[in-house]
Coordinates of C-alpha atoms in Angstrom, one line a residue:
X1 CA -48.6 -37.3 -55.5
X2 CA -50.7 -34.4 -55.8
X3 CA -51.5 -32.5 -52.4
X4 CA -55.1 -32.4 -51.4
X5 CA -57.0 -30.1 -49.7
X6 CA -60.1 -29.5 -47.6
X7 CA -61.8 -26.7 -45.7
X8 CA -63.3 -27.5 -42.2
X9 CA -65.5 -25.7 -39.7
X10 CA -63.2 -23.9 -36.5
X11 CA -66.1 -25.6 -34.6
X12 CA -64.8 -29.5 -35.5
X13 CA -62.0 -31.2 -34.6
X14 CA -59.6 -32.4 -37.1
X15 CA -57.0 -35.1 -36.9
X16 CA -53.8 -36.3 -38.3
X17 CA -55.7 -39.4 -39.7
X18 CA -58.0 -37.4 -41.7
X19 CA -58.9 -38.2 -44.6
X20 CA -59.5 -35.4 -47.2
X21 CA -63.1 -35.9 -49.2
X22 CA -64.2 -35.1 -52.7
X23 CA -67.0 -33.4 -51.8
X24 CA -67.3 -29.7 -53.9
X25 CA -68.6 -27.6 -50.7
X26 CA -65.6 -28.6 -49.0
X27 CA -63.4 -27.3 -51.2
X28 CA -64.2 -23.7 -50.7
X29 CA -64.2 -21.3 -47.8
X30 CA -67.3 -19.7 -47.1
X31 CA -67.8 -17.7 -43.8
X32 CA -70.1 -15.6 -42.4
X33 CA -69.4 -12.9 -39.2
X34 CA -70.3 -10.0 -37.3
X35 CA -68.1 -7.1 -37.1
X36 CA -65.6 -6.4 -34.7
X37 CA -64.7 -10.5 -34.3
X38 CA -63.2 -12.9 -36.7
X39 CA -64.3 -15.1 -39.4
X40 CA -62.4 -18.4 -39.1
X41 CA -62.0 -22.0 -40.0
X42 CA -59.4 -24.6 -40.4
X43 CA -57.8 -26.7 -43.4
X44 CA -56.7 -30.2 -43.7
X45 CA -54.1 -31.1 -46.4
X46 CA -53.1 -34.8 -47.3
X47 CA -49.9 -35.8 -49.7
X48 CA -48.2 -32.4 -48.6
X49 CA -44.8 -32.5 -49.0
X50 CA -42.3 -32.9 -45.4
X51 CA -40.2 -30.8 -44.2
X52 CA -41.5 -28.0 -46.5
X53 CA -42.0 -24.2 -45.7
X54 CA -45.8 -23.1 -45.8
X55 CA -46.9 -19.6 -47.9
X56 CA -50.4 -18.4 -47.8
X57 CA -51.6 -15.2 -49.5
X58 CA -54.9 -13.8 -49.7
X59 CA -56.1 -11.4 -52.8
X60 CA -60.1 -10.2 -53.6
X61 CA -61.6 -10.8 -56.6
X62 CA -62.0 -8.2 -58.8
X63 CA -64.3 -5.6 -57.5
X64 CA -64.5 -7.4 -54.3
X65 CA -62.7 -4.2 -52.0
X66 CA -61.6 -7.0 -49.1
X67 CA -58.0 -8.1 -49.8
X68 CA -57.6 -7.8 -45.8
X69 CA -54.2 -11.0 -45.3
X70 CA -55.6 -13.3 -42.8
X71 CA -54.0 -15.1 -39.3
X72 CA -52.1 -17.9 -40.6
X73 CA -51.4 -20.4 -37.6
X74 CA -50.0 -24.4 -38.1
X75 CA -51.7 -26.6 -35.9
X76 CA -50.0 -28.8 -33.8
X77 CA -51.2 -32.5 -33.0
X78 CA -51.4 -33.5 -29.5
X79 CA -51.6 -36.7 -27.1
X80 CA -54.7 -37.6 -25.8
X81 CA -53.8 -40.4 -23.6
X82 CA -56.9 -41.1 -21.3
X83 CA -60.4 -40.5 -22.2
X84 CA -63.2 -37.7 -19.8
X85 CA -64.8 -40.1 -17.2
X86 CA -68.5 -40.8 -17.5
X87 CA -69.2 -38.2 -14.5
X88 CA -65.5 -36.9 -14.2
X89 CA -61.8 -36.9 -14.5
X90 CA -60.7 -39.8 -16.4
X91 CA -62.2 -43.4 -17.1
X92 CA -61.5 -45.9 -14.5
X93 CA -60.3 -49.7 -15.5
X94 CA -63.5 -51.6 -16.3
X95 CA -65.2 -48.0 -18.0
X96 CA -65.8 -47.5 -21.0
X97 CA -66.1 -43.5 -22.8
X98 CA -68.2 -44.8 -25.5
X99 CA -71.3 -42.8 -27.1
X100 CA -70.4 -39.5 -25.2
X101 CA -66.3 -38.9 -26.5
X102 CA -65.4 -38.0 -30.0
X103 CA -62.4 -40.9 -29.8
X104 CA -61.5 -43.8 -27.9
X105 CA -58.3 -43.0 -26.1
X106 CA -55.5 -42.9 -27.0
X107 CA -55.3 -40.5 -29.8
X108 CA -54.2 -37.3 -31.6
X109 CA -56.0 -34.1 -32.5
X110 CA -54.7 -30.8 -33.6
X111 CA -55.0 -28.4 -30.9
X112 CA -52.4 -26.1 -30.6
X113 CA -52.1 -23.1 -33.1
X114 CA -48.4 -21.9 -34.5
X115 CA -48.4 -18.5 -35.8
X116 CA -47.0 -19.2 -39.5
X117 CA -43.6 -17.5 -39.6
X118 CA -40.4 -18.6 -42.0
X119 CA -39.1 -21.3 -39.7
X120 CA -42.3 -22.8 -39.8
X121 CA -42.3 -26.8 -42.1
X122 CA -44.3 -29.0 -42.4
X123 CA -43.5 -32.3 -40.0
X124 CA -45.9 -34.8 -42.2
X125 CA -47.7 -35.9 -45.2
X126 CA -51.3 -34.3 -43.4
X127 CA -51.1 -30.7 -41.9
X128 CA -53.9 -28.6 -40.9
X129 CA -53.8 -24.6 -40.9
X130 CA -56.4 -22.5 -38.9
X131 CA -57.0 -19.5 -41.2
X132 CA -58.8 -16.6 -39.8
X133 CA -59.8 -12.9 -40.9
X134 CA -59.9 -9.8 -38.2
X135 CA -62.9 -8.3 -38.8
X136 CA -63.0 -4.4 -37.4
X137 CA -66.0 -3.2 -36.0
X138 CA -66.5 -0.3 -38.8
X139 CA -66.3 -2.7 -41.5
X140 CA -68.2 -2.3 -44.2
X141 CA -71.2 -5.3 -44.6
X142 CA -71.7 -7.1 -47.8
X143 CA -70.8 -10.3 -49.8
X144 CA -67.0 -10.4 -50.3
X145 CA -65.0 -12.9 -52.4
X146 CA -61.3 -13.6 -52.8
X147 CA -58.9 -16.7 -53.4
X148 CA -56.2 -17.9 -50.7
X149 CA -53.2 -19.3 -52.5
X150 CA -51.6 -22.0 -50.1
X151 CA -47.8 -23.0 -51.1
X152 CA -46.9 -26.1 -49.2
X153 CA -42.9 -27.0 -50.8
X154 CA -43.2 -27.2 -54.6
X155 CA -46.7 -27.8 -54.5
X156 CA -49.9 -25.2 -54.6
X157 CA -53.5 -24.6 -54.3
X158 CA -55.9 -22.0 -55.0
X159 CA -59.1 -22.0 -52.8
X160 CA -62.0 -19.7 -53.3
X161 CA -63.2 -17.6 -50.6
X162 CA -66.9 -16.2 -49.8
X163 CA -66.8 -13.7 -47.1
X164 CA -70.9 -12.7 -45.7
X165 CA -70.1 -10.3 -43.8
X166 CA -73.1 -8.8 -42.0
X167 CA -74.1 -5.2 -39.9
X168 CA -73.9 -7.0 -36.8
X169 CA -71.5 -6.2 -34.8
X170 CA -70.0 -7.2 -31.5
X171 CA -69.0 -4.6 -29.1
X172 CA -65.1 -4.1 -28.1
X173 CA -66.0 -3.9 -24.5
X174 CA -67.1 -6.9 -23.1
X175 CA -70.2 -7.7 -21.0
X176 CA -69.1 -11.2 -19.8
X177 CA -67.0 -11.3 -17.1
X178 CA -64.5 -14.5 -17.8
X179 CA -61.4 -15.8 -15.6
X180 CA -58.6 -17.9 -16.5
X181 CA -56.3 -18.8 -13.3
X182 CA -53.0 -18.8 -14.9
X183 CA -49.5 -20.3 -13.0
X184 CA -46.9 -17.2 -13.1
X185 CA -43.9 -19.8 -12.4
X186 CA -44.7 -21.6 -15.1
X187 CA -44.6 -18.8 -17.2
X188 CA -40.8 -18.5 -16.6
X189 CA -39.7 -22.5 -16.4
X190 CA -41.3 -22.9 -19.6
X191 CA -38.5 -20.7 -21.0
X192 CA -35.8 -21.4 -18.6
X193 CA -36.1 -18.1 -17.3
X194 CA -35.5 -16.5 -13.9
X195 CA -38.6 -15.7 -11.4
X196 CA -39.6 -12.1 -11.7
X197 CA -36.6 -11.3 -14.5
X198 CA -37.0 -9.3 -17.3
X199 CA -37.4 -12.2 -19.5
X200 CA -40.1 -13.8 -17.2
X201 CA -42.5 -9.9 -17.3
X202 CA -42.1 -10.5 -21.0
X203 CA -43.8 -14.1 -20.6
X204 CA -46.3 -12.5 -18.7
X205 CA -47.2 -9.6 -21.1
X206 CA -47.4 -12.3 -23.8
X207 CA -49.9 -14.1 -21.9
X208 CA -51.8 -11.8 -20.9
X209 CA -52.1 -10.6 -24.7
X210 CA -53.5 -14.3 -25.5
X211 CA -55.8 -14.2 -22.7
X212 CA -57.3 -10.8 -23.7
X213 CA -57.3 -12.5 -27.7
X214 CA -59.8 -14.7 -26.0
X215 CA -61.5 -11.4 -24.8
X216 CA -60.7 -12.7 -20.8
X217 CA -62.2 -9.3 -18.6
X218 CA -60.8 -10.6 -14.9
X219 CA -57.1 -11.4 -13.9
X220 CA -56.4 -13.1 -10.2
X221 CA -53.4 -11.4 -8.4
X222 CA -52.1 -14.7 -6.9
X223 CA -50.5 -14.3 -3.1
X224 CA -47.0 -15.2 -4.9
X225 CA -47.1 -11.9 -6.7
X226 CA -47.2 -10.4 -3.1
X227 CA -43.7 -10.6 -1.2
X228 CA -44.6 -11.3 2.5
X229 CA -41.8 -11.1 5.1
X230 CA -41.9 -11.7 9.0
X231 CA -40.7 -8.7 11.0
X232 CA -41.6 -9.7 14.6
X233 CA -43.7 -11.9 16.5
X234 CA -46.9 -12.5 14.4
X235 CA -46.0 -9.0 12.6
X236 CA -45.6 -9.1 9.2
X237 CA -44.6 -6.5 6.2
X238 CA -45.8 -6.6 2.5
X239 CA -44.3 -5.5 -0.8
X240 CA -46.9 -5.3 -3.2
X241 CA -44.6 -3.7 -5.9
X242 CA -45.2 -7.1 -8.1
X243 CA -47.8 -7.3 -8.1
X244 CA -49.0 -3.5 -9.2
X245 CA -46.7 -4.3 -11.9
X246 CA -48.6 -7.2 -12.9
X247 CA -52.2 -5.1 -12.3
X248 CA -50.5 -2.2 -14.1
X249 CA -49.2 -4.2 -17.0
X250 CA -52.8 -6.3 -17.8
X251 CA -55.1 -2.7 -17.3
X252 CA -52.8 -1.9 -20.5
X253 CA -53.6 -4.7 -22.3
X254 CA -57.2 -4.3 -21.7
X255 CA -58.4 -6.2 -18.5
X256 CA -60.9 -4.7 -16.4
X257 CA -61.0 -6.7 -13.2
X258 CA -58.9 -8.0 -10.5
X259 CA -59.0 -10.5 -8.5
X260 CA -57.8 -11.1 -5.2
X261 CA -56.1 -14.0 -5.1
X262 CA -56.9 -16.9 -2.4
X263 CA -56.6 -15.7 0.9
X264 CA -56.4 -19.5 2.4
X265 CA -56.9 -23.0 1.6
X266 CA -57.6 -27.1 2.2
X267 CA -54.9 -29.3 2.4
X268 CA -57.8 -31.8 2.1
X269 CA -59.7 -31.1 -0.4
X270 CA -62.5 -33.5 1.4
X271 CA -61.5 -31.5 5.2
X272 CA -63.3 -28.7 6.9
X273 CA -60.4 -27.0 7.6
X274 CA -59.0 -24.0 5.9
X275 CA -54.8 -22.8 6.1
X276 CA -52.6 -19.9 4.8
X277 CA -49.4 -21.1 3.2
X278 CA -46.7 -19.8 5.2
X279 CA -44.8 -18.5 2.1
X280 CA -42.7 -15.4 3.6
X281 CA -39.9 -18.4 5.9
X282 CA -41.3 -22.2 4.3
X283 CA -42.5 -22.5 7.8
X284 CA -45.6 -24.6 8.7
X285 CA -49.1 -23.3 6.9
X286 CA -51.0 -21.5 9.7
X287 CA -54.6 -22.7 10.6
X288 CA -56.6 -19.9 9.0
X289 CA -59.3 -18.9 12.2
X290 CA -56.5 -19.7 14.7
X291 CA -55.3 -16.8 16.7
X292 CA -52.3 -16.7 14.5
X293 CA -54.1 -17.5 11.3
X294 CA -56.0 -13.9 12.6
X295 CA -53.6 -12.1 13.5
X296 CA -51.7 -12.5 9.7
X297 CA -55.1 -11.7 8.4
X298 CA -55.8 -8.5 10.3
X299 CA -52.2 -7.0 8.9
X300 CA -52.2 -8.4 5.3
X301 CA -55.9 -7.6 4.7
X302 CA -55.6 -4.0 5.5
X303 CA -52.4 -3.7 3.5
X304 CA -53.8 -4.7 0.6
X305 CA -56.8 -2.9 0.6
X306 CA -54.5 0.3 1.4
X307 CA -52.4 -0.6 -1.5
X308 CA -55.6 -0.9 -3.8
X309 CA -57.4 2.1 -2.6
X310 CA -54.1 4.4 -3.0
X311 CA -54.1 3.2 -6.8
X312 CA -58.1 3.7 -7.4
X313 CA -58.6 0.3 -7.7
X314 CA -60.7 -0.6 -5.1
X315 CA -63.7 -0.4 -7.0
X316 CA -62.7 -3.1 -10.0
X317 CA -61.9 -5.6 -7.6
X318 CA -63.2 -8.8 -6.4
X319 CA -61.6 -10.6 -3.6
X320 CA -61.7 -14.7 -3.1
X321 CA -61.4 -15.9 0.1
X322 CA -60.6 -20.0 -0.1
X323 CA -61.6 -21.8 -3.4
X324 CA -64.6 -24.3 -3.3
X325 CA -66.3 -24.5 0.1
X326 CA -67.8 -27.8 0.3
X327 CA -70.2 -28.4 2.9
X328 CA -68.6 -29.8 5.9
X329 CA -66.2 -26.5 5.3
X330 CA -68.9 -24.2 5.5
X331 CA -69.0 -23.5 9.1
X332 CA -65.3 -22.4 9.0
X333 CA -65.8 -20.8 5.4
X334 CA -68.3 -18.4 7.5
X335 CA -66.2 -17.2 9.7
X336 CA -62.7 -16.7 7.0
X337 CA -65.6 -14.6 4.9
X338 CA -66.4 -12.6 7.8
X339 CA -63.0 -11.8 8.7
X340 CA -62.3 -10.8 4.7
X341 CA -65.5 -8.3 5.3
X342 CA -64.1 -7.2 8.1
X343 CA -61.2 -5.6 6.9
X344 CA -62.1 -5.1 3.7
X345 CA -66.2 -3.9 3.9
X346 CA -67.7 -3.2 0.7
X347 CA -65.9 -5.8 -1.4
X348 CA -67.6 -8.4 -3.2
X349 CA -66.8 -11.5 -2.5
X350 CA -66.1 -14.2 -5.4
X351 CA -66.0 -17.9 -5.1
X352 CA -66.0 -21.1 -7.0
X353 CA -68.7 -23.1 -4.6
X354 CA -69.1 -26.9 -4.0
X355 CA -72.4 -25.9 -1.8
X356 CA -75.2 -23.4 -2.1
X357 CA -75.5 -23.2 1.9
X358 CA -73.0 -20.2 1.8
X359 CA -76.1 -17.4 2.5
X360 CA -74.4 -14.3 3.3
X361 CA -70.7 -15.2 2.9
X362 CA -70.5 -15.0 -0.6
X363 CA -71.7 -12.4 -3.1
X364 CA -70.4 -13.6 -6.3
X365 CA -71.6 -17.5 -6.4
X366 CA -69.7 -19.5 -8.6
X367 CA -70.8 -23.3 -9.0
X368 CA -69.8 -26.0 -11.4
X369 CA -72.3 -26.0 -14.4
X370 CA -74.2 -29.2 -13.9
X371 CA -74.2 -28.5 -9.9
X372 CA -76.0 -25.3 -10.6
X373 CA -78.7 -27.1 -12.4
X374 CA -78.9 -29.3 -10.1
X375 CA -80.0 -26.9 -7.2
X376 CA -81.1 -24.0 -9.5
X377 CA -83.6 -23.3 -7.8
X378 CA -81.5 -22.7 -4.4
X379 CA -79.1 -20.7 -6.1
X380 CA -81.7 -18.7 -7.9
X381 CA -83.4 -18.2 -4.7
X382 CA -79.9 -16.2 -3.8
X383 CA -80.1 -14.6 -6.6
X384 CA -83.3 -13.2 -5.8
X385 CA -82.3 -11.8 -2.7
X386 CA -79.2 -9.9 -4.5
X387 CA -76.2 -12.1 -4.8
X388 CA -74.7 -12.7 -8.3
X389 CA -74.3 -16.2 -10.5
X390 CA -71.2 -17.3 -12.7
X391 CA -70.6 -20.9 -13.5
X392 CA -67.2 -23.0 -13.8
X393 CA -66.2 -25.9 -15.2
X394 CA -62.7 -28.3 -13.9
X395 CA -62.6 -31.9 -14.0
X396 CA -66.4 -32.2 -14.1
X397 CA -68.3 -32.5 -15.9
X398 CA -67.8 -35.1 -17.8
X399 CA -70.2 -37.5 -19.7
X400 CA -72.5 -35.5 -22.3
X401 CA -72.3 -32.6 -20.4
X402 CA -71.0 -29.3 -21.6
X403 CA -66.8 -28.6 -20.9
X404 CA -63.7 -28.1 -23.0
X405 CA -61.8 -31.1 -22.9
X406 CA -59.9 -33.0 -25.8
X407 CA -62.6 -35.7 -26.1
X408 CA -65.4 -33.6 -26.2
X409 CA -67.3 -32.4 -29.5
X410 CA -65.5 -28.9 -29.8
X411 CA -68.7 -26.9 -30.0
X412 CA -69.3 -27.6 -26.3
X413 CA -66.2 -25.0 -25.5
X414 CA -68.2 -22.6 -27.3
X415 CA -71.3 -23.3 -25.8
X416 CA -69.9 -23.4 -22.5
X417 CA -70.7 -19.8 -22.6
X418 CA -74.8 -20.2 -24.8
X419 CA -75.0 -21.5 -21.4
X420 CA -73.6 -17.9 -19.8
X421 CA -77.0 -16.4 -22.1
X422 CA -79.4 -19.4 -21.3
X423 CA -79.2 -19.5 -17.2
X424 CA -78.2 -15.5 -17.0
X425 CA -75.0 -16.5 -15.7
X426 CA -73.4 -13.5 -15.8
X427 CA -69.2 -14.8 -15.8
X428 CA -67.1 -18.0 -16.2
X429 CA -64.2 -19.3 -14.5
X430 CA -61.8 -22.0 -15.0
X431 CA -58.4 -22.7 -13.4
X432 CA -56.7 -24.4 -15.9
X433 CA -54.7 -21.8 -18.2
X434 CA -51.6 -22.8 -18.1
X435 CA -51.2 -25.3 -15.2
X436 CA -49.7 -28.2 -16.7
X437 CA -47.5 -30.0 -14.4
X438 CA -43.8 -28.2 -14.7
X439 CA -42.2 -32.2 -15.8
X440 CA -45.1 -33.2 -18.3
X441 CA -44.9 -32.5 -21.7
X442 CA -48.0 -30.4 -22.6
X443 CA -48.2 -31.9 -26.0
X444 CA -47.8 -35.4 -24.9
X445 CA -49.0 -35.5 -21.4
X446 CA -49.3 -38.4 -19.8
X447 CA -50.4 -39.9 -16.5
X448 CA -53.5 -38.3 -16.2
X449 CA -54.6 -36.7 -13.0
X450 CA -57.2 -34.4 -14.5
X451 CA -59.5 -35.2 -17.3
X452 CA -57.2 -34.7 -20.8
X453 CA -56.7 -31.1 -21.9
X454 CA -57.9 -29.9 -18.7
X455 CA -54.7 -28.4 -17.1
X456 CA -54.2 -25.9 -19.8
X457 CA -55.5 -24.2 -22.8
X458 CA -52.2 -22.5 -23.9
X459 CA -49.1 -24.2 -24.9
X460 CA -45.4 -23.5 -24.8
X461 CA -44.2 -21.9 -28.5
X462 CA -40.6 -21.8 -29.7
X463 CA -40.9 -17.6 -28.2
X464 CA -44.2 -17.7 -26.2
X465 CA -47.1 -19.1 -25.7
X466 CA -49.1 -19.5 -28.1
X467 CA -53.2 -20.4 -28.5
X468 CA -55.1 -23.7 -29.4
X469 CA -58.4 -24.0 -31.4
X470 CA -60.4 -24.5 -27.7
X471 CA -58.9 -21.0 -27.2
X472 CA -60.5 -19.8 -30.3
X473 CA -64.1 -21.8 -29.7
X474 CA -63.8 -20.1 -26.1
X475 CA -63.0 -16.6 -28.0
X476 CA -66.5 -17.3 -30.6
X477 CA -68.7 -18.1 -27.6
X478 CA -68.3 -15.1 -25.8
X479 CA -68.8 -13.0 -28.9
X480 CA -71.9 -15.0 -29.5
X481 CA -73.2 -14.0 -26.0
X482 CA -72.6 -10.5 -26.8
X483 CA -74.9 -11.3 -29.8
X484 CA -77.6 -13.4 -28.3
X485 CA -77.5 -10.1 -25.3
X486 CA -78.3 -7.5 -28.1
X487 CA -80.7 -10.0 -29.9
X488 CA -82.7 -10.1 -26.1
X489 CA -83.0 -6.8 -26.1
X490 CA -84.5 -6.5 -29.5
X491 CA -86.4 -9.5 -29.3
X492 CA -85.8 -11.7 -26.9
X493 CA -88.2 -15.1 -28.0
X494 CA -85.7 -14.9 -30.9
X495 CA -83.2 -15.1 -28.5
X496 CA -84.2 -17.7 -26.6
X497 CA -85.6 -19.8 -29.3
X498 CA -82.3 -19.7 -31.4
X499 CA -80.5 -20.9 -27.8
X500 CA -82.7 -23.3 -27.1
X501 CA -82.2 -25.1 -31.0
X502 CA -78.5 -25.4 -30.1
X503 CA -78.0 -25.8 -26.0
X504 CA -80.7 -28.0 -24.4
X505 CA -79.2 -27.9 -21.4
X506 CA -75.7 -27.7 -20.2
X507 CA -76.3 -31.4 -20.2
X508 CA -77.8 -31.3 -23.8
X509 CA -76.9 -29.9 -27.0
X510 CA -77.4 -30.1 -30.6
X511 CA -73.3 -30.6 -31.6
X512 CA -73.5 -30.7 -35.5
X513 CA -71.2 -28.4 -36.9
X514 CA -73.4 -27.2 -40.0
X515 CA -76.3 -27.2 -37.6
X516 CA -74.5 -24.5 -35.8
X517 CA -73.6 -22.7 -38.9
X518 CA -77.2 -22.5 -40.0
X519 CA -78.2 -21.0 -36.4
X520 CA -75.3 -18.7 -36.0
X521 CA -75.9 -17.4 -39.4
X522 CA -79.9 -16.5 -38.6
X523 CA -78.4 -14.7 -35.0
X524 CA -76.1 -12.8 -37.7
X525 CA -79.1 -11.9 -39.9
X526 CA -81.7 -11.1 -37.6
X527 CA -79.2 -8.7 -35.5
X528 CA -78.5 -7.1 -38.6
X529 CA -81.8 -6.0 -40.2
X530 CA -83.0 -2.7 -39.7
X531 CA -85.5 -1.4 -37.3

């Protein structure tokens, strides 16, 4: 049978039950981008042949002057086994995720991204590829047209490529602050390697690389980076010699920001109460505003700001305290945040909030999406008196609302961060990086706790990690809201209006695929003309 091919937007989901169409505009790549990002999208093949090595090369036409060799990556097909809940997590017995999920559960999506390398086959009659062109930022703009020859086995195709690449270009340093909590254990049992080996700081270099791909800004420095040890009665000593490693080694890959990693905790996430993990003897955690709880802070927090301010780091940090405060926790919360700003004055703080009654204890708020519009106008009434706004997204929201889960339109991952543009949010956090459970398979997982694809948005490669097409859409949107920022300066009703056709709300948005293009296209074009 002869193997048939065709092209598909990076912002749309594909599947292994895909059926490739006839139609003539599908069977030719045609992009448009700014500078200094990529130009991307994805291809379906039916009748390939198995267990065949893949070959793609990439040459201009004629006259064209761009014979640049794309990214080649094979996607991978995951599990979904549960479908997003209605409002949350996953759907209950008796629900039902129809009219607001791409699929009924349980299904299969490609998702993860292979770099294409010799030991790459093909595993079944219907691959996909995601194809994508590094654009640099002193490119020169203009129409640009080639052919990609794809060699699946014995078989072959020729597919013509249209490049518009425009004078618009997005800048190398971001603007958007953007945190992805990431597990360092799990960066060594992935790969059978030893905690804190060689092998395991070359796992965490090539994450970090992936993460900065995605153009990540902020890295968390989590407290088992820090070696704590008990030398006395409530005395306590700190190596912090990982953990400059770790800071040393991400500033080289291009981060800009730490954070201070959780200085205490819930055991319930419904309690009031907040606890250190006794991590330096497995002893009991200590109540975090006890006496000893206190006297651990008033030695660690001093250490660390010591350690910080001897590297001239100080003033690129931003320092959690205990992750989401809800609000029978916000009496205790008040007092942990004043005994952070005690020993460490002049720090902001930085939290992911399940309350806006946190006046004065937290300078960097950080609420869910749809809880910020919610009370927007109580956290824009912090705002107003100085504090700063991020949003974050977890296992809500679910429903129509805009995250980037596996049974969501794929467009809401990138317009998780329209959103960042819309509301002036100016960062985005999420904790799932790479936090599937160390005994589920994070291409089959099953047994849902969190809503599907939540956990993680890397997976485990044959020599690394390596990326997914969420990672990508999450890449795109924060270039776009570099775009949509310079479009605001030079005229901002554009701006807004060109937001507003695409993201309602962060409950609403328009998720065509060749809508998008259209739009994305005019931010393109109006960025680019002169004057």
């Amino acid at each position: 049978m002869v193997m048939n091919v065709q092209v598909f937007s990076m912002n749309e989901w594909i599947y292994p039950d895909s059926v490739v169409s006839d139609i003539e505009e599908g069977k030719q790549i045609r992009l448009s981008s700014a500078r200094g990002s990529y130009a991307a999208c994805q291809l379906l093949f039916n009748n390939a042949p198995v267990d065949a090595s893949i070959q793609c090369e990439f040459a201009a036409v004629d006259g064209s002057g761009f014979s640049q060799q794309p990214e080649v990556y094979r996607l991978i097909d995951i599990f979904v086994e549960q479908n997003t809940g209605p409002i949350s997590h996953c759907v209950t017995e008796g629900q039902s995720a129809e009219g607001y999920t791409t699929r009924q559960a349980p299904f299969r999506v490609y998702e993860a991204m292979r770099p294409l390398a010799p030991d790459v086959v093909t595993r079944a009659a219907t691959e996909a590829l995601y194809v994508c062109w590094r654009i640099a930022g002193d490119a020169k703009p203009g129409r640009y047209e080639g052919v990609l020859a794809v060699t699946i086995g014995e078989q072959s195709c020729r597919i013509p490529v249209v490049l518009e690449l425009f004078a618009a270009v997005v800048p190398e340093k971001e603007t958007l602050a953007v945190t992805n909590w990431f597990s360092l254990p799990n960066m060594a049992k992935r790969y059978g390697a030893e905690l804190w080996s060689e092998g395991h700081w070359a796992m965490i270099e090539k994450y970090g690389q992936l993460m900065r791909r995605s153009r990540q800004t902020h890295f968390w420095v989590p407290m088992d980076a820090i070696q704590v040890s008990l030398v006395g009665e409530d005395k306590y000593a700190f190596d912090f010699s990982r953990a400059e490693r770790l800071i040393r080694l991400y500033f080289s890959l291009g981060f800009t920001h730490i954070e201070g990693g959780l200085v205490a905790g819930r055991k319930d996430f419904w309690g009031s109460e907040f606890h250190i993990w006794n991590t330096w003897n497995g002893g009991e955690a200590l109540k975090a505003i006890s006496t000893e709880g206190y006297a651990y802070l008033s030695q660690f927090l001093p250490a660390w700001r010591t350690f910080l301010e001897q590297n001239g780091w100080l003033d690129v940090l931003v320092q959690h305290v205990a992750d989401e405060p809800i609000g029978d926790s916000v009496e205790e919360y008040r007092i942990l945040s004043g005994i952070v700003r005690k020993f460490m004055p002049g720090i902001p703080l930085l939290e992911a909030v399940e309350t806006y009654d946190l006046a004065g204890s937290v300078d960097i708020l950080v609420p869910k999406n749809v809880y910020y519009l919610e009370h927007q106008d109580k956290f824009e009434k912090l705002r107003s008196l100085g504090d700063k706004l991020w949003f974050y997204t977890c296992c809500f929201p679910g429903g129509k609302s805009m995250n980037r889960l596996w049974d969501m339109p794929l467009l809401r991952t990138r317009y998780l961060h329209w959103g960042n543009y819309k509301y002036d949010l100016e960062g985005f956090l999420h904790w799932g990086l790479n936090h599937c459970d160390d005994d589920k398979d994070p291409y089959e997982q099953v047994e849902l706790c969190f809503p599907p694809g939540d956990t993680h948005i890397l997976f485990p490669g044959p020599n690394g990690p390596i990326g997914s097409v969420r990672l990508e859409a999450m890449r795109a949107g924060i270039e776009d809201y570099e775009l949509l920022r310079q479009l605001a300066v030079k005229n901002k009703a554009l701006a807004d209006e060109l937001t507003n056709s695409c993201l309602m709300s962060f409950n609403e948005a328009n998720e065509d695929p060749a809508h998008f293009g259209q739009v994305h296209r005019k931010l393109l074009a109006a960025l680019s003309e002169e004057g």
